[in-house]
């Protein structure tokens, strides 16, 4: 099973032993988790206007800390801000309705773990794949408060092969497993420990019931569809940027119009369907044709064939 699908995520991390092993590796010795309790993933807003928040997974470990675990498979608007809001929501829900003085703001430690598959960290370097952050002094780097942490696993940045993964590096093994599990036919040599054997046993597609296989297949198809849309959008953005960049050099007098077209095209790519892109290219070509631009330049700028452009009226 692919652990980054909804059903794969639920199966692997819905197993308490599995989740404890995973968290102990992620915290890298900073915490030793021996037991945990699965919490309600739905949190109601303080007012009707605020609404409710539904997490992918929330657990409380035996020493009182709360942990949010989120699986994100597509680029998210304001990802960091949203995760900060999620953590704040868990913290605020622990406050009593009254007698704040007696409570003394005894808030629990809250950690948010985000598994990012298929997209990069906003503002990241595209090289770092493990981000472990907390509140610290900006100048000295000294930790100011360690009870609010955010751990991001940027799976797309992990490019090590099995041979490159250090045997003693359990964290790299987790990344290797998350990225490659669905394509591995046998248990890799580096993952012969009981911890990873359990992961692979739970993820065995052959051991699923008929109903579980159906649900997983649906979940996998959703991921593939989302990935196809993401890749298409990325290709369109990159293609349009390249095309428009070339047109800007050739058509200096139309710089202002091209800038507006570029901004409009970027917004359109985000919301447009695949079939809409061809229509947009035709509209752009028709506009340039009416302006008297050469057919070859129009073809180069829009991606249409010369035959298609000649038929435009």
PDB file of C-alpha atoms in Angstrom:
ATOM      1  CA  UNK A   1       0.000   0.000   0.000  1.00  0.00           C
ATOM      2  CA  UNK A   2       1.026   3.572  -0.563  1.00  0.00           C
ATOM      3  CA  UNK A   3       1.275   5.125   2.936  1.00  0.00           C
ATOM      4  CA  UNK A   4       0.582   8.598   1.542  1.00  0.00           C
ATOM      5  CA  UNK A   5      -2.955   7.693   0.442  1.00  0.00           C
ATOM      6  CA  UNK A   6      -5.873   8.218   2.807  1.00  0.00           C
ATOM      7  CA  UNK A   7      -6.455   4.495   3.335  1.00  0.00           C
ATOM      8  CA  UNK A   8      -2.741   3.675   3.553  1.00  0.00           C
ATOM      9  CA  UNK A   9      -2.248   6.442   6.117  1.00  0.00           C
ATOM     10  CA  UNK A  10      -5.183   5.222   8.224  1.00  0.00           C
ATOM     11  CA  UNK A  11      -4.016   1.594   8.149  1.00  0.00           C
ATOM     12  CA  UNK A  12      -0.382   2.300   9.056  1.00  0.00           C
ATOM     13  CA  UNK A  13      -0.881   5.031  11.616  1.00  0.00           C
ATOM     14  CA  UNK A  14      -4.135   3.712  12.999  1.00  0.00           C
ATOM     15  CA  UNK A  15      -2.040   0.912  14.515  1.00  0.00           C
ATOM     16  CA  UNK A  16      -0.890   2.101  17.942  1.00  0.00           C
ATOM     17  CA  UNK A  17       2.388   0.154  18.044  1.00  0.00           C
ATOM     18  CA  UNK A  18       3.235   1.327  14.553  1.00  0.00           C
ATOM     19  CA  UNK A  19       2.502   4.939  15.400  1.00  0.00           C
ATOM     20  CA  UNK A  20       4.550   4.814  18.614  1.00  0.00           C
ATOM     21  CA  UNK A  21       7.526   3.414  16.698  1.00  0.00           C
ATOM     22  CA  UNK A  22       7.135   6.092  14.040  1.00  0.00           C
ATOM     23  CA  UNK A  23       6.924   8.949  16.559  1.00  0.00           C
ATOM     24  CA  UNK A  24       9.930   7.737  18.540  1.00  0.00           C
ATOM     25  CA  UNK A  25      11.990   7.818  15.356  1.00  0.00           C
ATOM     26  CA  UNK A  26      10.672  11.249  14.366  1.00  0.00           C
ATOM     27  CA  UNK A  27      11.483  12.764  17.777  1.00  0.00           C
ATOM     28  CA  UNK A  28      15.045  11.372  17.493  1.00  0.00           C
ATOM     29  CA  UNK A  29      15.465  10.578  21.181  1.00  0.00           C
ATOM     30  CA  UNK A  30      14.069  13.896  22.390  1.00  0.00           C
ATOM     31  CA  UNK A  31      11.031  12.007  23.650  1.00  0.00           C
ATOM     32  CA  UNK A  32      10.441   8.352  24.427  1.00  0.00           C
ATOM     33  CA  UNK A  33       6.820   7.434  23.859  1.00  0.00           C
ATOM     34  CA  UNK A  34       5.561   4.277  25.526  1.00  0.00           C
ATOM     35  CA  UNK A  35       1.804   4.721  25.142  1.00  0.00           C
ATOM     36  CA  UNK A  36      -0.712   7.006  23.494  1.00  0.00           C
ATOM     37  CA  UNK A  37      -4.439   7.562  23.108  1.00  0.00           C
ATOM     38  CA  UNK A  38      -6.207   8.420  19.876  1.00  0.00           C
ATOM     39  CA  UNK A  39      -8.231  11.629  20.282  1.00  0.00           C
ATOM     40  CA  UNK A  40     -11.299  12.973  18.519  1.00  0.00           C
ATOM     41  CA  UNK A  41     -10.151  14.561  15.244  1.00  0.00           C
ATOM     42  CA  UNK A  42     -13.053  17.016  15.090  1.00  0.00           C
ATOM     43  CA  UNK A  43     -12.870  20.288  17.037  1.00  0.00           C
ATOM     44  CA  UNK A  44     -15.881  22.596  17.168  1.00  0.00           C
ATOM     45  CA  UNK A  45     -15.344  26.341  16.846  1.00  0.00           C
ATOM     46  CA  UNK A  46     -16.145  28.703  19.703  1.00  0.00           C
ATOM     47  CA  UNK A  47     -18.871  30.310  17.578  1.00  0.00           C
ATOM     48  CA  UNK A  48     -20.976  29.164  14.653  1.00  0.00           C
ATOM     49  CA  UNK A  49     -19.100  31.548  12.349  1.00  0.00           C
ATOM     50  CA  UNK A  50     -15.745  29.929  13.178  1.00  0.00           C
ATOM     51  CA  UNK A  51     -17.027  26.475  12.299  1.00  0.00           C
ATOM     52  CA  UNK A  52     -15.072  23.310  13.011  1.00  0.00           C
ATOM     53  CA  UNK A  53     -11.634  21.874  12.321  1.00  0.00           C
ATOM     54  CA  UNK A  54     -11.082  18.243  11.328  1.00  0.00           C
ATOM     55  CA  UNK A  55      -7.563  16.881  11.713  1.00  0.00           C
ATOM     56  CA  UNK A  56      -6.195  13.797   9.968  1.00  0.00           C
ATOM     57  CA  UNK A  57      -5.001  12.334  13.270  1.00  0.00           C
ATOM     58  CA  UNK A  58      -4.637  13.560  16.849  1.00  0.00           C
ATOM     59  CA  UNK A  59      -3.119  11.585  19.714  1.00  0.00           C
ATOM     60  CA  UNK A  60      -2.195  12.276  23.300  1.00  0.00           C
ATOM     61  CA  UNK A  61       0.843  10.480  24.629  1.00  0.00           C
ATOM     62  CA  UNK A  62       0.921   9.090  28.149  1.00  0.00           C
ATOM     63  CA  UNK A  63       2.966  12.043  29.468  1.00  0.00           C
ATOM     64  CA  UNK A  64       0.286  14.522  28.370  1.00  0.00           C
ATOM     65  CA  UNK A  65       1.654  15.960  25.128  1.00  0.00           C
ATOM     66  CA  UNK A  66      -0.746  16.360  22.202  1.00  0.00           C
ATOM     67  CA  UNK A  67       0.397  15.433  18.696  1.00  0.00           C
ATOM     68  CA  UNK A  68      -1.318  16.355  15.447  1.00  0.00           C
ATOM     69  CA  UNK A  69      -0.376  14.294  12.386  1.00  0.00           C
ATOM     70  CA  UNK A  70      -1.369  15.605   8.963  1.00  0.00           C
ATOM     71  CA  UNK A  71      -0.902  14.077   5.521  1.00  0.00           C
ATOM     72  CA  UNK A  72      -0.755  16.641   2.709  1.00  0.00           C
ATOM     73  CA  UNK A  73      -0.459  15.433  -0.895  1.00  0.00           C
ATOM     74  CA  UNK A  74      -0.877  18.729  -2.739  1.00  0.00           C
ATOM     75  CA  UNK A  75       0.366  22.271  -2.339  1.00  0.00           C
ATOM     76  CA  UNK A  76      -1.592  24.169   0.268  1.00  0.00           C
ATOM     77  CA  UNK A  77      -2.279  27.883   0.525  1.00  0.00           C
ATOM     78  CA  UNK A  78      -0.745  29.243   3.735  1.00  0.00           C
ATOM     79  CA  UNK A  79       0.413  25.774   4.840  1.00  0.00           C
ATOM     80  CA  UNK A  80       2.540  27.033   7.737  1.00  0.00           C
ATOM     81  CA  UNK A  81      -0.179  29.390   8.945  1.00  0.00           C
ATOM     82  CA  UNK A  82      -2.784  26.633   8.810  1.00  0.00           C
ATOM     83  CA  UNK A  83      -0.611  24.272  10.857  1.00  0.00           C
ATOM     84  CA  UNK A  84      -0.027  27.049  13.387  1.00  0.00           C
ATOM     85  CA  UNK A  85      -3.783  27.516  13.629  1.00  0.00           C
ATOM     86  CA  UNK A  86      -4.304  23.772  14.121  1.00  0.00           C
ATOM     87  CA  UNK A  87      -1.806  23.684  16.983  1.00  0.00           C
ATOM     88  CA  UNK A  88      -3.337  26.810  18.527  1.00  0.00           C
ATOM     89  CA  UNK A  89      -6.775  25.225  18.319  1.00  0.00           C
ATOM     90  CA  UNK A  90      -5.606  22.185  20.291  1.00  0.00           C
ATOM     91  CA  UNK A  91      -3.997  24.453  22.893  1.00  0.00           C
ATOM     92  CA  UNK A  92      -7.020  26.734  23.271  1.00  0.00           C
ATOM     93  CA  UNK A  93      -9.366  23.753  23.666  1.00  0.00           C
ATOM     94  CA  UNK A  94      -7.548  22.790  26.866  1.00  0.00           C
ATOM     95  CA  UNK A  95      -8.454  26.092  28.557  1.00  0.00           C
ATOM     96  CA  UNK A  96     -11.276  25.928  31.096  1.00  0.00           C
ATOM     97  CA  UNK A  97     -14.371  28.071  30.605  1.00  0.00           C
ATOM     98  CA  UNK A  98     -13.657  29.925  33.826  1.00  0.00           C
ATOM     99  CA  UNK A  99     -11.225  30.234  36.759  1.00  0.00           C
ATOM    100  CA  UNK A 100      -8.238  31.001  34.522  1.00  0.00           C
ATOM    101  CA  UNK A 101      -6.252  32.178  37.535  1.00  0.00           C
ATOM    102  CA  UNK A 102      -6.429  28.781  39.230  1.00  0.00           C
ATOM    103  CA  UNK A 103      -5.622  27.073  35.934  1.00  0.00           C
ATOM    104  CA  UNK A 104      -2.462  29.119  35.570  1.00  0.00           C
ATOM    105  CA  UNK A 105      -2.185  28.509  31.803  1.00  0.00           C
ATOM    106  CA  UNK A 106      -0.972  24.960  32.312  1.00  0.00           C
ATOM    107  CA  UNK A 107      -1.126  24.240  28.600  1.00  0.00           C
ATOM    108  CA  UNK A 108       0.126  20.932  27.214  1.00  0.00           C
ATOM    109  CA  UNK A 109       3.009  20.597  24.815  1.00  0.00           C
ATOM    110  CA  UNK A 110       1.657  20.403  21.285  1.00  0.00           C
ATOM    111  CA  UNK A 111       3.520  19.076  18.274  1.00  0.00           C
ATOM    112  CA  UNK A 112       2.349  19.094  14.668  1.00  0.00           C
ATOM    113  CA  UNK A 113       3.820  16.522  12.284  1.00  0.00           C
ATOM    114  CA  UNK A 114       3.153  17.055   8.582  1.00  0.00           C
ATOM    115  CA  UNK A 115       3.893  14.415   5.938  1.00  0.00           C
ATOM    116  CA  UNK A 116       4.291  16.372   2.693  1.00  0.00           C
ATOM    117  CA  UNK A 117       4.076  14.291  -0.475  1.00  0.00           C
ATOM    118  CA  UNK A 118       4.391  15.666  -3.992  1.00  0.00           C
ATOM    119  CA  UNK A 119       5.128  19.317  -3.267  1.00  0.00           C
ATOM    120  CA  UNK A 120       7.819  21.476  -1.723  1.00  0.00           C
ATOM    121  CA  UNK A 121       7.918  23.483   1.484  1.00  0.00           C
ATOM    122  CA  UNK A 122       6.929  27.100   0.756  1.00  0.00           C
ATOM    123  CA  UNK A 123      10.162  29.079   0.742  1.00  0.00           C
ATOM    124  CA  UNK A 124      12.272  25.923   1.131  1.00  0.00           C
ATOM    125  CA  UNK A 125      15.565  25.044  -0.540  1.00  0.00           C
ATOM    126  CA  UNK A 126      14.319  21.851  -2.262  1.00  0.00           C
ATOM    127  CA  UNK A 127      17.160  19.949  -0.557  1.00  0.00           C
ATOM    128  CA  UNK A 128      16.223  19.696   3.114  1.00  0.00           C
ATOM    129  CA  UNK A 129      13.728  16.903   3.711  1.00  0.00           C
ATOM    130  CA  UNK A 130      13.359  17.012   7.511  1.00  0.00           C
ATOM    131  CA  UNK A 131      12.290  20.250   9.198  1.00  0.00           C
ATOM    132  CA  UNK A 132      12.177  20.228  13.016  1.00  0.00           C
ATOM    133  CA  UNK A 133      11.205  23.679  14.311  1.00  0.00           C
ATOM    134  CA  UNK A 134      10.277  25.340  17.582  1.00  0.00           C
ATOM    135  CA  UNK A 135      10.278  28.829  19.086  1.00  0.00           C
ATOM    136  CA  UNK A 136      13.833  30.112  19.415  1.00  0.00           C
ATOM    137  CA  UNK A 137      15.858  33.298  19.772  1.00  0.00           C
ATOM    138  CA  UNK A 138      16.302  34.745  16.295  1.00  0.00           C
ATOM    139  CA  UNK A 139      19.861  35.949  16.944  1.00  0.00           C
ATOM    140  CA  UNK A 140      21.399  33.228  19.090  1.00  0.00           C
ATOM    141  CA  UNK A 141      19.305  30.258  17.971  1.00  0.00           C
ATOM    142  CA  UNK A 142      18.764  29.345  21.632  1.00  0.00           C
ATOM    143  CA  UNK A 143      15.445  27.603  22.240  1.00  0.00           C
ATOM    144  CA  UNK A 144      12.910  29.981  23.777  1.00  0.00           C
ATOM    145  CA  UNK A 145      10.032  27.498  24.172  1.00  0.00           C
ATOM    146  CA  UNK A 146      10.204  23.845  23.177  1.00  0.00           C
ATOM    147  CA  UNK A 147       6.585  22.962  23.935  1.00  0.00           C
ATOM    148  CA  UNK A 148       5.248  24.075  20.551  1.00  0.00           C
ATOM    149  CA  UNK A 149       6.899  22.207  17.717  1.00  0.00           C
ATOM    150  CA  UNK A 150       6.350  21.690  14.011  1.00  0.00           C
ATOM    151  CA  UNK A 151       7.946  18.773  12.177  1.00  0.00           C
ATOM    152  CA  UNK A 152       7.649  18.657   8.404  1.00  0.00           C
ATOM    153  CA  UNK A 153       8.663  15.583   6.390  1.00  0.00           C
ATOM    154  CA  UNK A 154       9.244  16.901   2.858  1.00  0.00           C
ATOM    155  CA  UNK A 155       9.179  13.525   1.123  1.00  0.00           C
ATOM    156  CA  UNK A 156       9.752  14.893  -2.390  1.00  0.00           C
ATOM    157  CA  UNK A 157      13.226  16.102  -1.354  1.00  0.00           C
ATOM    158  CA  UNK A 158      14.397  12.678  -0.186  1.00  0.00           C
ATOM    159  CA  UNK A 159      16.379  11.211  -3.096  1.00  0.00           C
ATOM    160  CA  UNK A 160      18.651   8.669  -1.391  1.00  0.00           C
ATOM    161  CA  UNK A 161      18.732   5.138  -2.749  1.00  0.00           C
ATOM    162  CA  UNK A 162      18.740   2.058  -0.532  1.00  0.00           C
ATOM    163  CA  UNK A 163      22.522   1.853  -0.840  1.00  0.00           C
ATOM    164  CA  UNK A 164      22.903   5.474   0.270  1.00  0.00           C
ATOM    165  CA  UNK A 165      20.711   5.188   3.364  1.00  0.00           C
ATOM    166  CA  UNK A 166      22.912   4.786   6.426  1.00  0.00           C
ATOM    167  CA  UNK A 167      22.055   1.602   8.313  1.00  0.00           C
ATOM    168  CA  UNK A 168      22.022   3.332  11.670  1.00  0.00           C
ATOM    169  CA  UNK A 169      19.912   6.272  10.480  1.00  0.00           C
ATOM    170  CA  UNK A 170      16.353   5.299  11.391  1.00  0.00           C
ATOM    171  CA  UNK A 171      14.982   8.618  10.170  1.00  0.00           C
ATOM    172  CA  UNK A 172      16.282   8.044   6.656  1.00  0.00           C
ATOM    173  CA  UNK A 173      14.713   4.587   6.737  1.00  0.00           C
ATOM    174  CA  UNK A 174      11.343   6.188   7.513  1.00  0.00           C
ATOM    175  CA  UNK A 175      11.716   8.521   4.542  1.00  0.00           C
ATOM    176  CA  UNK A 176      12.815   5.657   2.299  1.00  0.00           C
ATOM    177  CA  UNK A 177       9.797   3.644   3.406  1.00  0.00           C
ATOM    178  CA  UNK A 178       7.290   6.488   2.927  1.00  0.00           C
ATOM    179  CA  UNK A 179       8.584   7.261  -0.553  1.00  0.00           C
ATOM    180  CA  UNK A 180       9.166   3.751  -1.887  1.00  0.00           C
ATOM    181  CA  UNK A 181       6.928   1.328   0.004  1.00  0.00           C
ATOM    182  CA  UNK A 182       4.280   1.011  -2.703  1.00  0.00           C
ATOM    183  CA  UNK A 183       6.864   0.069  -5.371  1.00  0.00           C
ATOM    184  CA  UNK A 184       8.975  -2.390  -3.344  1.00  0.00           C
ATOM    185  CA  UNK A 185       8.427  -6.079  -4.061  1.00  0.00           C
ATOM    186  CA  UNK A 186      10.460  -7.374  -1.112  1.00  0.00           C
ATOM    187  CA  UNK A 187      11.478  -6.007   2.268  1.00  0.00           C
ATOM    188  CA  UNK A 188      14.736  -4.073   1.774  1.00  0.00           C
ATOM    189  CA  UNK A 189      17.836  -5.293   3.552  1.00  0.00           C
ATOM    190  CA  UNK A 190      18.044  -2.063   5.549  1.00  0.00           C
ATOM    191  CA  UNK A 191      14.581  -2.644   7.022  1.00  0.00           C
ATOM    192  CA  UNK A 192      14.870  -6.073   8.583  1.00  0.00           C
ATOM    193  CA  UNK A 193      14.179  -4.779  12.101  1.00  0.00           C
ATOM    194  CA  UNK A 194      10.891  -5.632  13.819  1.00  0.00           C
ATOM    195  CA  UNK A 195       9.808  -1.984  13.623  1.00  0.00           C
ATOM    196  CA  UNK A 196       9.864  -1.855   9.836  1.00  0.00           C
ATOM    197  CA  UNK A 197       8.706  -5.428   9.373  1.00  0.00           C
ATOM    198  CA  UNK A 198       5.508  -4.435  11.163  1.00  0.00           C
ATOM    199  CA  UNK A 199       5.035  -1.471   8.816  1.00  0.00           C
ATOM    200  CA  UNK A 200       5.381  -3.686   5.761  1.00  0.00           C
ATOM    201  CA  UNK A 201       3.147  -6.436   7.163  1.00  0.00           C
ATOM    202  CA  UNK A 202       0.352  -3.930   7.775  1.00  0.00           C
ATOM    203  CA  UNK A 203       0.869  -2.431   4.322  1.00  0.00           C
ATOM    204  CA  UNK A 204       0.576  -5.760   2.495  1.00  0.00           C
ATOM    205  CA  UNK A 205      -2.097  -5.359  -0.169  1.00  0.00           C
ATOM    206  CA  UNK A 206      -2.591  -9.118  -0.358  1.00  0.00           C
ATOM    207  CA  UNK A 207      -3.689  -9.223   3.295  1.00  0.00           C
ATOM    208  CA  UNK A 208      -6.502  -6.718   2.824  1.00  0.00           C
ATOM    209  CA  UNK A 209     -10.098  -7.849   2.740  1.00  0.00           C
ATOM    210  CA  UNK A 210     -12.099  -7.295  -0.428  1.00  0.00           C
ATOM    211  CA  UNK A 211     -13.753  -4.232   1.104  1.00  0.00           C
ATOM    212  CA  UNK A 212     -10.408  -2.843   2.282  1.00  0.00           C
ATOM    213  CA  UNK A 213      -8.893  -3.323  -1.176  1.00  0.00           C
ATOM    214  CA  UNK A 214     -11.814  -1.487  -2.743  1.00  0.00           C
ATOM    215  CA  UNK A 215     -11.421   1.447  -0.359  1.00  0.00           C
ATOM    216  CA  UNK A 216      -7.662   1.524  -0.910  1.00  0.00           C
ATOM    217  CA  UNK A 217      -8.026   1.410  -4.696  1.00  0.00           C
ATOM    218  CA  UNK A 218     -10.391   4.374  -4.532  1.00  0.00           C
ATOM    219  CA  UNK A 219      -7.961   6.217  -2.280  1.00  0.00           C
ATOM    220  CA  UNK A 220      -5.053   5.460  -4.619  1.00  0.00           C
ATOM    221  CA  UNK A 221      -7.004   6.649  -7.663  1.00  0.00           C
ATOM    222  CA  UNK A 222      -7.758   9.928  -5.898  1.00  0.00           C
ATOM    223  CA  UNK A 223      -4.063  10.418  -5.230  1.00  0.00           C
ATOM    224  CA  UNK A 224      -3.138   9.633  -8.839  1.00  0.00           C
ATOM    225  CA  UNK A 225      -5.796  12.025 -10.115  1.00  0.00           C
ATOM    226  CA  UNK A 226      -4.572  14.778  -7.798  1.00  0.00           C
ATOM    227  CA  UNK A 227      -0.977  14.146  -8.850  1.00  0.00           C
ATOM    228  CA  UNK A 228      -1.925  14.261 -12.544  1.00  0.00           C
ATOM    229  CA  UNK A 229      -3.657  17.600 -12.035  1.00  0.00           C
ATOM    230  CA  UNK A 230      -0.695  18.952 -10.054  1.00  0.00           C
ATOM    231  CA  UNK A 231       1.824  17.874 -12.683  1.00  0.00           C
ATOM    232  CA  UNK A 232      -0.316  19.280 -15.468  1.00  0.00           C
ATOM    233  CA  UNK A 233      -0.653  22.591 -13.673  1.00  0.00           C
ATOM    234  CA  UNK A 234       3.073  22.704 -13.011  1.00  0.00           C
ATOM    235  CA  UNK A 235       3.876  21.946 -16.656  1.00  0.00           C
ATOM    236  CA  UNK A 236       1.420  24.588 -17.792  1.00  0.00           C
ATOM    237  CA  UNK A 237       2.876  27.182 -15.449  1.00  0.00           C
ATOM    238  CA  UNK A 238       6.424  26.396 -16.534  1.00  0.00           C
ATOM    239  CA  UNK A 239       5.433  26.271 -20.203  1.00  0.00           C
ATOM    240  CA  UNK A 240       3.529  29.525 -20.062  1.00  0.00           C
ATOM    241  CA  UNK A 241       6.343  31.247 -18.212  1.00  0.00           C
ATOM    242  CA  UNK A 242       8.817  30.115 -20.870  1.00  0.00           C
ATOM    243  CA  UNK A 243       6.549  31.086 -23.748  1.00  0.00           C
ATOM    244  CA  UNK A 244       5.674  34.442 -22.284  1.00  0.00           C
ATOM    245  CA  UNK A 245       9.302  35.108 -21.454  1.00  0.00           C
ATOM    246  CA  UNK A 246      10.209  34.602 -25.109  1.00  0.00           C
ATOM    247  CA  UNK A 247       7.400  36.855 -26.271  1.00  0.00           C
ATOM    248  CA  UNK A 248       8.521  39.612 -23.910  1.00  0.00           C
ATOM    249  CA  UNK A 249      11.923  39.698 -25.623  1.00  0.00           C
ATOM    250  CA  UNK A 250      10.398  39.723 -29.106  1.00  0.00           C
ATOM    251  CA  UNK A 251       7.541  42.098 -28.404  1.00  0.00           C
ATOM    252  CA  UNK A 252       9.018  44.800 -26.217  1.00  0.00           C
ATOM    253  CA  UNK A 253       6.238  47.184 -27.161  1.00  0.00           C
ATOM    254  CA  UNK A 254       3.667  44.810 -25.651  1.00  0.00           C
ATOM    255  CA  UNK A 255       5.427  44.384 -22.312  1.00  0.00           C
ATOM    256  CA  UNK A 256       2.560  45.737 -20.246  1.00  0.00           C
ATOM    257  CA  UNK A 257      -0.013  43.536 -21.971  1.00  0.00           C
ATOM    258  CA  UNK A 258       2.175  40.453 -21.628  1.00  0.00           C
ATOM    259  CA  UNK A 259       2.654  41.097 -17.925  1.00  0.00           C
ATOM    260  CA  UNK A 260      -1.100  41.221 -17.431  1.00  0.00           C
ATOM    261  CA  UNK A 261      -1.520  38.072 -19.530  1.00  0.00           C
ATOM    262  CA  UNK A 262       1.113  36.278 -17.451  1.00  0.00           C
ATOM    263  CA  UNK A 263      -0.625  37.142 -14.199  1.00  0.00           C
ATOM    264  CA  UNK A 264      -3.982  36.129 -15.614  1.00  0.00           C
ATOM    265  CA  UNK A 265      -2.603  32.858 -16.997  1.00  0.00           C
ATOM    266  CA  UNK A 266      -1.044  31.876 -13.671  1.00  0.00           C
ATOM    267  CA  UNK A 267      -4.357  32.369 -11.904  1.00  0.00           C
ATOM    268  CA  UNK A 268      -6.168  30.508 -14.663  1.00  0.00           C
ATOM    269  CA  UNK A 269      -3.834  27.494 -14.426  1.00  0.00           C
ATOM    270  CA  UNK A 270      -4.722  27.015 -10.764  1.00  0.00           C
ATOM    271  CA  UNK A 271      -8.449  26.760 -11.394  1.00  0.00           C
ATOM    272  CA  UNK A 272      -8.661  25.696 -15.049  1.00  0.00           C
ATOM    273  CA  UNK A 273      -9.410  22.197 -16.203  1.00  0.00           C
ATOM    274  CA  UNK A 274      -7.234  20.428 -18.718  1.00  0.00           C
ATOM    275  CA  UNK A 275      -9.650  21.047 -21.586  1.00  0.00           C
ATOM    276  CA  UNK A 276      -9.730  24.755 -20.864  1.00  0.00           C
ATOM    277  CA  UNK A 277      -6.028  25.223 -21.589  1.00  0.00           C
ATOM    278  CA  UNK A 278      -6.391  24.450 -25.273  1.00  0.00           C
ATOM    279  CA  UNK A 279      -9.227  26.933 -25.538  1.00  0.00           C
ATOM    280  CA  UNK A 280      -7.130  29.631 -23.889  1.00  0.00           C
ATOM    281  CA  UNK A 281      -4.277  28.980 -26.294  1.00  0.00           C
ATOM    282  CA  UNK A 282      -6.676  29.386 -29.212  1.00  0.00           C
ATOM    283  CA  UNK A 283      -7.991  32.685 -27.837  1.00  0.00           C
ATOM    284  CA  UNK A 284      -4.457  33.998 -27.380  1.00  0.00           C
ATOM    285  CA  UNK A 285      -3.487  32.930 -30.888  1.00  0.00           C
ATOM    286  CA  UNK A 286      -6.563  34.629 -32.362  1.00  0.00           C
ATOM    287  CA  UNK A 287      -5.690  37.839 -30.575  1.00  0.00           C
ATOM    288  CA  UNK A 288      -2.116  37.793 -31.866  1.00  0.00           C
ATOM    289  CA  UNK A 289      -3.355  36.886 -35.364  1.00  0.00           C
ATOM    290  CA  UNK A 290      -5.623  39.924 -35.431  1.00  0.00           C
ATOM    291  CA  UNK A 291      -2.631  41.989 -34.346  1.00  0.00           C
ATOM    292  CA  UNK A 292      -0.833  40.765 -37.447  1.00  0.00           C
ATOM    293  CA  UNK A 293       1.883  38.677 -35.821  1.00  0.00           C
ATOM    294  CA  UNK A 294       3.536  35.966 -37.940  1.00  0.00           C
ATOM    295  CA  UNK A 295       1.935  32.547 -37.717  1.00  0.00           C
ATOM    296  CA  UNK A 296       5.243  30.930 -36.713  1.00  0.00           C
ATOM    297  CA  UNK A 297       5.648  33.348 -33.778  1.00  0.00           C
ATOM    298  CA  UNK A 298       2.086  32.717 -32.691  1.00  0.00           C
ATOM    299  CA  UNK A 299       2.689  28.960 -32.842  1.00  0.00           C
ATOM    300  CA  UNK A 300       5.849  29.306 -30.780  1.00  0.00           C
ATOM    301  CA  UNK A 301       4.150  31.488 -28.189  1.00  0.00           C
ATOM    302  CA  UNK A 302       0.968  29.475 -27.764  1.00  0.00           C
ATOM    303  CA  UNK A 303       2.007  25.876 -28.404  1.00  0.00           C
ATOM    304  CA  UNK A 304      -0.603  25.480 -31.166  1.00  0.00           C
ATOM    305  CA  UNK A 305       0.269  24.046 -34.542  1.00  0.00           C
ATOM    306  CA  UNK A 306       0.487  26.254 -37.616  1.00  0.00           C
ATOM    307  CA  UNK A 307      -2.458  24.354 -39.092  1.00  0.00           C
ATOM    308  CA  UNK A 308      -4.609  25.186 -36.062  1.00  0.00           C
ATOM    309  CA  UNK A 309      -3.704  28.884 -36.247  1.00  0.00           C
ATOM    310  CA  UNK A 310      -4.442  29.130 -39.975  1.00  0.00           C
ATOM    311  CA  UNK A 311      -7.945  27.830 -39.364  1.00  0.00           C
ATOM    312  CA  UNK A 312      -8.701  30.540 -36.767  1.00  0.00           C
ATOM    313  CA  UNK A 313     -11.125  33.292 -37.804  1.00  0.00           C
TER     314      UNK A 313
END
